[in-house]
């Protein structure tokens, strides 16, 4: 066992040198795995955390980072060389085994002063011997990330949360998740991998770009009339929310062709509103990306639509992100909502692809039906 570990470390050191092109300001190192596990986060049999795959502990994954630009790369070459096409495996705890398979290659992303490491498009394969080939392996394309991520399984919101880099110890937990539409043993589900590793050397936080931030968050709710008990002849637009904010990207690389989410949660973290804009639905116009959807076919309200019995309000609205020299302005007006739970203890989360930011909704006020003026 010790001989195998020494060989693994030697192999890791050799591949660190070969994994990345030399850059004048870049630092190469490793992130040594302390724990890696597979998970089911939604759908299928329900939430399930599989036991850690212990054979992968101690594997030194090659990394490269540049403090000034906030670039961060991780190579899968060591994993692929050690575990091959079968992958690293371990027991599920209820009979069959599970395996995590990684092909060679380097995934490039970002790191910031908040300890957020983001690796978009990180691919791996989840496999299990509980199923017969070819339905025993499921390739996943994930955003391997240490911060909060939002995604969906059909119309169900799913939250994924890693742990930011600890600049004193080097420990970081990266989570990557994706949907499996038709696994062999159950209905569609969200499968995930969590990877906890120790980064060495540890970047200098003071030299890294700032984390993504949201400022000047202001919201106004216009409360509509109670919904009728029977279907109205004219669709009801429910409550309407006007939302404005400024995003300071810092080290985040915001790509508005990615899926976008707007979420409002109460003080306990429960969703009050969850709106999805699928990938590619924001239209570029000058310096802006926008959607104008009065019928609710693009701005998908997964949580928070106003309804009463058989009657539901018509959702829709507008959403615009406008780039300026150093920031991005957000302007939204959404209707068809139920704003009854909104208040100063709520929080707003904006997600653009793998990058997510949350801020308290302290500057929210509601206007009652019939209110006129500002």
Short mmCIF file of C-alpha atoms in Angstrom, two decimals:
data_model
loop_
_atom_site.label_atom_id
_atom_site.label_comp_id
_atom_site.label_asym_id
_atom_site.label_seq_id
_atom_site.Cartn_x
_atom_site.Cartn_y
_atom_site.Cartn_z
CA UNK A 1 0.00 0.00 0.00
CA UNK A 2 2.83 2.43 0.89
CA UNK A 3 4.65 1.52 -2.32
CA UNK A 4 1.50 2.31 -4.30
CA UNK A 5 1.12 5.65 -2.54
CA UNK A 6 4.77 6.58 -3.25
CA UNK A 7 4.31 5.62 -6.89
CA UNK A 8 1.14 7.72 -7.05
CA UNK A 9 2.93 10.77 -5.65
CA UNK A 10 5.85 10.32 -8.07
CA UNK A 11 3.47 9.96 -11.00
CA UNK A 12 1.58 13.03 -9.83
CA UNK A 13 4.75 15.10 -9.67
CA UNK A 14 5.75 14.07 -13.20
CA UNK A 15 2.34 14.85 -14.64
CA UNK A 16 2.17 18.23 -12.89
CA UNK A 17 5.17 19.30 -14.93
CA UNK A 18 3.64 18.06 -18.18
CA UNK A 19 0.00 19.02 -17.70
CA UNK A 20 0.22 22.76 -18.27
CA UNK A 21 1.99 25.06 -20.72
CA UNK A 22 4.56 27.27 -19.03
CA UNK A 23 3.37 30.81 -18.30
CA UNK A 24 5.56 33.53 -16.83
CA UNK A 25 3.22 34.43 -13.97
CA UNK A 26 1.53 31.05 -13.40
CA UNK A 27 2.07 28.82 -10.39
CA UNK A 28 1.85 25.05 -10.70
CA UNK A 29 0.98 22.75 -7.83
CA UNK A 30 -1.41 20.03 -6.76
CA UNK A 31 -4.74 19.56 -5.06
CA UNK A 32 -4.39 16.31 -3.10
CA UNK A 33 -7.66 14.45 -2.63
CA UNK A 34 -8.80 13.76 0.93
CA UNK A 35 -12.29 12.60 -0.01
CA UNK A 36 -14.32 12.00 -3.17
CA UNK A 37 -17.89 10.69 -3.35
CA UNK A 38 -20.87 10.30 -5.67
CA UNK A 39 -24.31 11.64 -4.73
CA UNK A 40 -27.91 11.67 -5.89
CA UNK A 41 -29.35 15.12 -5.24
CA UNK A 42 -32.84 14.87 -6.70
CA UNK A 43 -35.18 12.44 -8.45
CA UNK A 44 -34.70 8.70 -8.67
CA UNK A 45 -34.60 7.06 -5.25
CA UNK A 46 -34.31 10.43 -3.49
CA UNK A 47 -31.30 12.16 -1.96
CA UNK A 48 -28.46 9.73 -1.43
CA UNK A 49 -24.84 10.27 -0.36
CA UNK A 50 -22.69 7.30 -1.34
CA UNK A 51 -19.65 6.38 0.80
CA UNK A 52 -16.31 7.99 -0.10
CA UNK A 53 -14.24 6.18 -2.72
CA UNK A 54 -11.25 5.53 -0.49
CA UNK A 55 -8.91 4.31 -3.24
CA UNK A 56 -8.76 7.89 -4.56
CA UNK A 57 -7.58 9.42 -1.27
CA UNK A 58 -4.08 10.80 -1.66
CA UNK A 59 -4.25 11.32 -5.41
CA UNK A 60 -2.49 14.60 -6.26
CA UNK A 61 -4.42 16.36 -9.04
CA UNK A 62 -2.19 18.80 -10.98
CA UNK A 63 -3.31 22.45 -10.86
CA UNK A 64 -2.13 25.76 -12.21
CA UNK A 65 -3.26 29.25 -11.16
CA UNK A 66 -2.42 32.85 -11.89
CA UNK A 67 -3.16 35.22 -9.02
CA UNK A 68 -3.28 38.40 -11.09
CA UNK A 69 -5.85 37.17 -13.62
CA UNK A 70 -7.65 34.71 -11.35
CA UNK A 71 -7.24 31.85 -13.83
CA UNK A 72 -7.28 28.32 -12.38
CA UNK A 73 -6.82 24.96 -14.13
CA UNK A 74 -7.08 21.38 -12.97
CA UNK A 75 -5.80 18.35 -14.88
CA UNK A 76 -7.54 14.96 -14.88
CA UNK A 77 -4.45 13.24 -16.30
CA UNK A 78 -3.26 11.64 -13.04
CA UNK A 79 -6.74 10.22 -12.31
CA UNK A 80 -7.05 8.86 -15.86
CA UNK A 81 -3.58 7.32 -15.72
CA UNK A 82 -4.11 5.66 -12.34
CA UNK A 83 -7.66 4.36 -12.76
CA UNK A 84 -8.07 4.04 -16.53
CA UNK A 85 -11.35 3.41 -18.29
CA UNK A 86 -12.80 1.48 -15.33
CA UNK A 87 -12.44 4.44 -12.96
CA UNK A 88 -11.99 4.61 -9.22
CA UNK A 89 -14.61 2.49 -7.49
CA UNK A 90 -16.07 1.65 -4.14
CA UNK A 91 -19.16 0.11 -2.50
CA UNK A 92 -22.49 1.92 -2.47
CA UNK A 93 -23.29 0.58 0.99
CA UNK A 94 -26.32 -1.37 -0.25
CA UNK A 95 -24.82 -4.04 -2.51
CA UNK A 96 -23.52 -2.82 -5.87
CA UNK A 97 -20.40 -0.75 -6.51
CA UNK A 98 -20.07 2.68 -8.06
CA UNK A 99 -17.23 4.13 -10.15
CA UNK A 100 -16.05 7.62 -11.12
CA UNK A 101 -14.27 7.75 -14.48
CA UNK A 102 -12.27 10.71 -15.77
CA UNK A 103 -10.72 11.04 -19.22
CA UNK A 104 -7.40 12.87 -19.58
CA UNK A 105 -7.51 16.60 -20.13
CA UNK A 106 -7.29 19.97 -18.42
CA UNK A 107 -10.30 22.04 -17.36
CA UNK A 108 -9.80 25.78 -17.08
CA UNK A 109 -11.75 28.16 -14.87
CA UNK A 110 -11.34 30.81 -12.20
CA UNK A 111 -10.38 31.46 -8.58
CA UNK A 112 -11.15 34.59 -6.58
CA UNK A 113 -10.44 36.22 -3.22
CA UNK A 114 -13.59 34.70 -1.75
CA UNK A 115 -12.04 31.25 -2.15
CA UNK A 116 -14.42 30.38 -4.99
CA UNK A 117 -12.96 27.94 -7.50
CA UNK A 118 -15.06 27.39 -10.63
CA UNK A 119 -14.30 24.88 -13.38
CA UNK A 120 -17.00 25.05 -16.09
CA UNK A 121 -17.56 22.04 -18.33
CA UNK A 122 -15.86 19.49 -16.08
CA UNK A 123 -16.65 16.05 -17.52
CA UNK A 124 -16.68 12.72 -15.73
CA UNK A 125 -18.63 9.48 -15.97
CA UNK A 126 -20.67 7.85 -13.20
CA UNK A 127 -20.86 4.09 -13.52
CA UNK A 128 -22.39 1.28 -11.49
CA UNK A 129 -22.30 -2.51 -11.72
CA UNK A 130 -25.94 -2.58 -10.60
CA UNK A 131 -26.86 -2.27 -14.29
CA UNK A 132 -25.88 -4.17 -17.40
CA UNK A 133 -23.99 -2.41 -20.22
CA UNK A 134 -24.65 -0.08 -21.94
CA UNK A 135 -26.95 1.32 -19.25
CA UNK A 136 -24.33 1.16 -16.53
CA UNK A 137 -22.34 4.32 -17.42
CA UNK A 138 -23.55 7.91 -17.58
CA UNK A 139 -21.31 10.72 -18.90
CA UNK A 140 -21.89 14.00 -17.07
CA UNK A 141 -20.87 17.54 -17.98
CA UNK A 142 -20.80 19.60 -14.82
CA UNK A 143 -19.60 22.89 -13.40
CA UNK A 144 -17.15 21.76 -10.73
CA UNK A 145 -17.50 24.54 -8.19
CA UNK A 146 -16.78 25.37 -4.56
CA UNK A 147 -19.69 27.82 -4.21
CA UNK A 148 -23.47 27.66 -4.57
CA UNK A 149 -24.86 26.37 -7.86
CA UNK A 150 -28.45 26.30 -9.10
CA UNK A 151 -29.77 23.82 -11.65
CA UNK A 152 -33.01 22.03 -12.40
CA UNK A 153 -34.42 18.56 -12.86
CA UNK A 154 -37.37 19.18 -15.13
CA UNK A 155 -39.41 21.78 -13.23
CA UNK A 156 -37.72 21.11 -9.89
CA UNK A 157 -35.01 23.50 -8.62
CA UNK A 158 -31.86 21.80 -7.33
CA UNK A 159 -29.21 23.42 -5.15
CA UNK A 160 -25.57 22.32 -5.08
CA UNK A 161 -23.16 23.68 -2.46
CA UNK A 162 -19.42 23.16 -2.12
CA UNK A 163 -17.02 24.71 0.38
CA UNK A 164 -14.79 27.65 -0.49
CA UNK A 165 -11.02 27.42 -0.30
CA UNK A 166 -9.69 27.78 3.24
CA UNK A 167 -6.68 30.04 2.76
CA UNK A 168 -5.13 28.83 6.02
CA UNK A 169 -5.27 25.08 5.32
CA UNK A 170 -5.70 24.85 1.55
CA UNK A 171 -8.78 22.63 1.86
CA UNK A 172 -11.57 23.11 -0.71
CA UNK A 173 -14.64 21.06 -1.65
CA UNK A 174 -15.72 21.12 -5.29
CA UNK A 175 -19.17 19.90 -6.33
CA UNK A 176 -20.28 19.06 -9.86
CA UNK A 177 -23.78 17.89 -10.79
CA UNK A 178 -25.79 17.05 -13.91
CA UNK A 179 -29.05 15.33 -14.81
CA UNK A 180 -29.24 11.70 -15.92
CA UNK A 181 -32.45 11.45 -17.97
CA UNK A 182 -33.11 7.69 -17.84
CA UNK A 183 -30.92 5.59 -15.53
CA UNK A 184 -31.54 1.87 -15.49
CA UNK A 185 -32.97 1.49 -12.01
CA UNK A 186 -35.17 4.56 -11.52
CA UNK A 187 -36.60 7.72 -13.03
CA UNK A 188 -34.52 10.75 -14.06
CA UNK A 189 -32.20 12.06 -11.38
CA UNK A 190 -29.44 14.56 -10.64
CA UNK A 191 -26.11 12.85 -10.00
CA UNK A 192 -23.14 14.66 -8.50
CA UNK A 193 -19.53 14.27 -7.46
CA UNK A 194 -17.98 15.99 -4.47
CA UNK A 195 -14.21 16.27 -4.40
CA UNK A 196 -12.40 17.58 -1.32
CA UNK A 197 -8.71 18.26 -1.79
CA UNK A 198 -5.86 20.23 -0.25
CA UNK A 199 -4.35 22.87 -2.51
CA UNK A 200 -0.60 23.41 -2.44
CA UNK A 201 0.76 25.99 -2.72
CA UNK A 202 -2.05 28.18 -1.40
CA UNK A 203 -2.67 31.34 -3.46
CA UNK A 204 -2.19 34.77 -1.87
CA UNK A 205 -5.73 36.00 -1.30
CA UNK A 206 -4.64 39.65 -1.46
CA UNK A 207 -3.43 39.16 -5.05
CA UNK A 208 -6.58 37.45 -6.39
CA UNK A 209 -9.51 39.20 -8.13
CA UNK A 210 -12.53 40.03 -5.97
CA UNK A 211 -15.44 37.63 -5.76
CA UNK A 212 -18.64 38.27 -7.72
CA UNK A 213 -20.75 40.79 -5.76
CA UNK A 214 -24.25 42.29 -5.99
CA UNK A 215 -24.93 45.86 -4.87
CA UNK A 216 -27.70 48.47 -5.16
CA UNK A 217 -30.35 45.76 -4.88
CA UNK A 218 -33.81 47.32 -4.87
CA UNK A 219 -37.20 45.71 -5.36
CA UNK A 220 -40.78 46.91 -5.57
CA UNK A 221 -43.72 44.55 -5.43
CA UNK A 222 -47.08 45.50 -6.89
CA UNK A 223 -49.68 43.32 -5.23
CA UNK A 224 -52.54 42.32 -7.51
CA UNK A 225 -56.11 41.56 -6.61
CA UNK A 226 -57.07 38.13 -5.22
CA UNK A 227 -57.53 35.56 -7.94
CA UNK A 228 -61.11 34.58 -8.85
CA UNK A 229 -62.46 31.17 -7.99
CA UNK A 230 -63.26 30.39 -11.64
CA UNK A 231 -61.24 30.84 -14.79
CA UNK A 232 -61.48 34.51 -15.85
CA UNK A 233 -62.19 35.55 -19.43
CA UNK A 234 -59.07 37.73 -19.32
CA UNK A 235 -55.85 36.19 -17.92
CA UNK A 236 -54.83 37.52 -14.52
CA UNK A 237 -51.22 38.73 -14.20
CA UNK A 238 -51.02 38.28 -10.43
CA UNK A 239 -48.42 40.22 -8.46
CA UNK A 240 -45.56 42.01 -10.24
CA UNK A 241 -41.96 42.43 -9.10
CA UNK A 242 -39.60 45.15 -10.29
CA UNK A 243 -36.00 44.29 -9.50
CA UNK A 244 -32.82 46.31 -10.05
CA UNK A 245 -29.24 45.54 -9.02
CA UNK A 246 -25.62 45.98 -10.03
CA UNK A 247 -23.30 42.99 -10.43
CA UNK A 248 -19.56 43.49 -9.96
CA UNK A 249 -18.03 40.46 -11.73
CA UNK A 250 -14.62 40.51 -10.07
CA UNK A 251 -12.94 37.32 -11.26
CA UNK A 252 -16.17 35.75 -12.58
CA UNK A 253 -16.48 35.21 -16.33
CA UNK A 254 -20.19 35.89 -16.84
CA UNK A 255 -21.56 34.21 -19.97
CA UNK A 256 -25.15 35.26 -20.62
CA UNK A 257 -25.66 32.49 -23.17
CA UNK A 258 -25.62 30.10 -20.18
CA UNK A 259 -28.69 29.27 -18.08
CA UNK A 260 -29.70 32.15 -15.81
CA UNK A 261 -31.65 31.91 -12.56
CA UNK A 262 -33.32 34.56 -10.39
CA UNK A 263 -34.22 33.28 -6.95
CA UNK A 264 -35.80 34.88 -3.88
CA UNK A 265 -35.67 32.95 -0.60
CA UNK A 266 -37.09 33.63 2.85
CA UNK A 267 -35.04 33.92 6.03
CA UNK A 268 -34.88 30.13 6.41
CA UNK A 269 -33.60 29.63 2.85
CA UNK A 270 -36.88 28.28 1.44
CA UNK A 271 -37.65 29.37 -2.11
CA UNK A 272 -40.28 32.08 -2.52
CA UNK A 273 -39.56 32.58 -6.22
CA UNK A 274 -37.39 30.62 -8.62
CA UNK A 275 -37.25 31.78 -12.24
CA UNK A 276 -35.20 30.04 -14.93
CA UNK A 277 -34.06 31.44 -18.26
CA UNK A 278 -32.79 28.45 -20.30
CA UNK A 279 -29.43 28.64 -22.05
CA UNK A 280 -29.41 30.76 -25.20
CA UNK A 281 -32.71 32.53 -24.50
CA UNK A 282 -31.22 35.93 -23.61
CA UNK A 283 -30.87 37.92 -26.83
CA UNK A 284 -27.77 40.10 -27.34
CA UNK A 285 -28.55 43.73 -28.16
CA UNK A 286 -25.62 46.12 -28.09
CA UNK A 287 -24.06 45.85 -24.64
CA UNK A 288 -27.14 44.12 -23.24
CA UNK A 289 -28.60 40.62 -23.06
CA UNK A 290 -32.36 40.62 -22.67
CA UNK A 291 -35.57 38.69 -22.90
CA UNK A 292 -39.07 40.10 -23.34
CA UNK A 293 -41.56 37.35 -22.59
CA UNK A 294 -45.11 38.40 -21.85
CA UNK A 295 -46.54 34.88 -22.03
CA UNK A 296 -44.20 32.93 -19.73
CA UNK A 297 -42.71 30.61 -22.36
CA UNK A 298 -39.09 31.71 -21.71
CA UNK A 299 -39.10 33.14 -18.18
CA UNK A 300 -40.00 29.89 -16.46
CA UNK A 301 -41.46 30.41 -12.98
CA UNK A 302 -40.71 27.12 -11.22
CA UNK A 303 -41.59 28.44 -7.76
CA UNK A 304 -43.75 31.44 -6.85
CA UNK A 305 -46.53 31.53 -9.45
CA UNK A 306 -49.73 32.99 -8.01
CA UNK A 307 -52.54 30.45 -7.94
CA UNK A 308 -55.79 29.70 -6.18
CA UNK A 309 -57.54 26.40 -6.73
CA UNK A 310 -57.85 25.83 -10.48
CA UNK A 311 -56.87 29.40 -11.36
CA UNK A 312 -53.26 30.42 -11.96
CA UNK A 313 -51.92 33.77 -13.02
CA UNK A 314 -50.14 34.29 -16.34
CA UNK A 315 -46.38 34.59 -15.85
CA UNK A 316 -43.83 36.50 -17.92
CA UNK A 317 -42.02 39.81 -18.03
CA UNK A 318 -38.69 41.27 -19.02
CA UNK A 319 -35.12 40.65 -17.91
CA UNK A 320 -32.08 42.63 -19.00
CA UNK A 321 -28.36 42.50 -18.19
CA UNK A 322 -26.39 45.50 -19.45
CA UNK A 323 -22.59 45.52 -19.40
CA UNK A 324 -20.80 48.69 -18.36
CA UNK A 325 -17.05 49.26 -18.07
CA UNK A 326 -16.72 47.63 -14.63
CA UNK A 327 -20.13 46.15 -13.83
CA UNK A 328 -23.34 44.62 -15.12
CA UNK A 329 -26.71 46.28 -14.49
CA UNK A 330 -29.67 44.01 -13.86
CA UNK A 331 -33.21 45.20 -14.55
CA UNK A 332 -36.22 42.90 -14.33
CA UNK A 333 -39.98 43.17 -14.24
CA UNK A 334 -41.75 39.88 -13.64
CA UNK A 335 -45.49 39.27 -13.35
CA UNK A 336 -47.74 36.36 -12.47
CA UNK A 337 -46.09 36.00 -9.07
CA UNK A 338 -47.20 35.51 -5.48
CA UNK A 339 -45.26 38.07 -3.44
CA UNK A 340 -47.05 37.46 -0.14
CA UNK A 341 -43.95 36.01 1.53
CA UNK A 342 -41.50 38.69 0.40
CA UNK A 343 -39.97 40.97 3.01
CA UNK A 344 -36.83 42.58 4.39
CA UNK A 345 -35.59 39.20 5.69
CA UNK A 346 -35.62 37.73 2.18
CA UNK A 347 -32.55 37.30 -0.01
CA UNK A 348 -32.00 37.45 -3.77
CA UNK A 349 -29.74 35.06 -5.67
CA UNK A 350 -28.64 35.61 -9.27
CA UNK A 351 -26.94 32.76 -11.11
CA UNK A 352 -25.29 33.12 -14.52
CA UNK A 353 -24.03 29.71 -15.55
CA UNK A 354 -21.78 28.44 -12.74
CA UNK A 355 -21.39 31.87 -11.10
CA UNK A 356 -23.82 32.69 -8.29
CA UNK A 357 -24.21 35.65 -5.97
CA UNK A 358 -26.65 36.28 -3.09
CA UNK A 359 -27.52 39.51 -1.29
CA UNK A 360 -30.08 40.49 1.38
CA UNK A 361 -33.31 41.99 0.04
CA UNK A 362 -33.48 44.74 2.65
CA UNK A 363 -34.62 47.38 0.16
CA UNK A 364 -37.88 45.73 -0.83
CA UNK A 365 -41.25 47.38 -0.50
CA UNK A 366 -44.71 46.31 -1.55
CA UNK A 367 -47.52 48.41 -3.01
CA UNK A 368 -51.10 47.37 -2.36
CA UNK A 369 -53.83 47.10 -5.05
CA UNK A 370 -55.00 50.52 -6.20
CA UNK A 371 -51.81 52.27 -5.09
CA UNK A 372 -50.81 55.11 -7.39
CA UNK A 373 -47.48 56.86 -7.74
CA UNK A 374 -44.01 55.66 -6.91
#
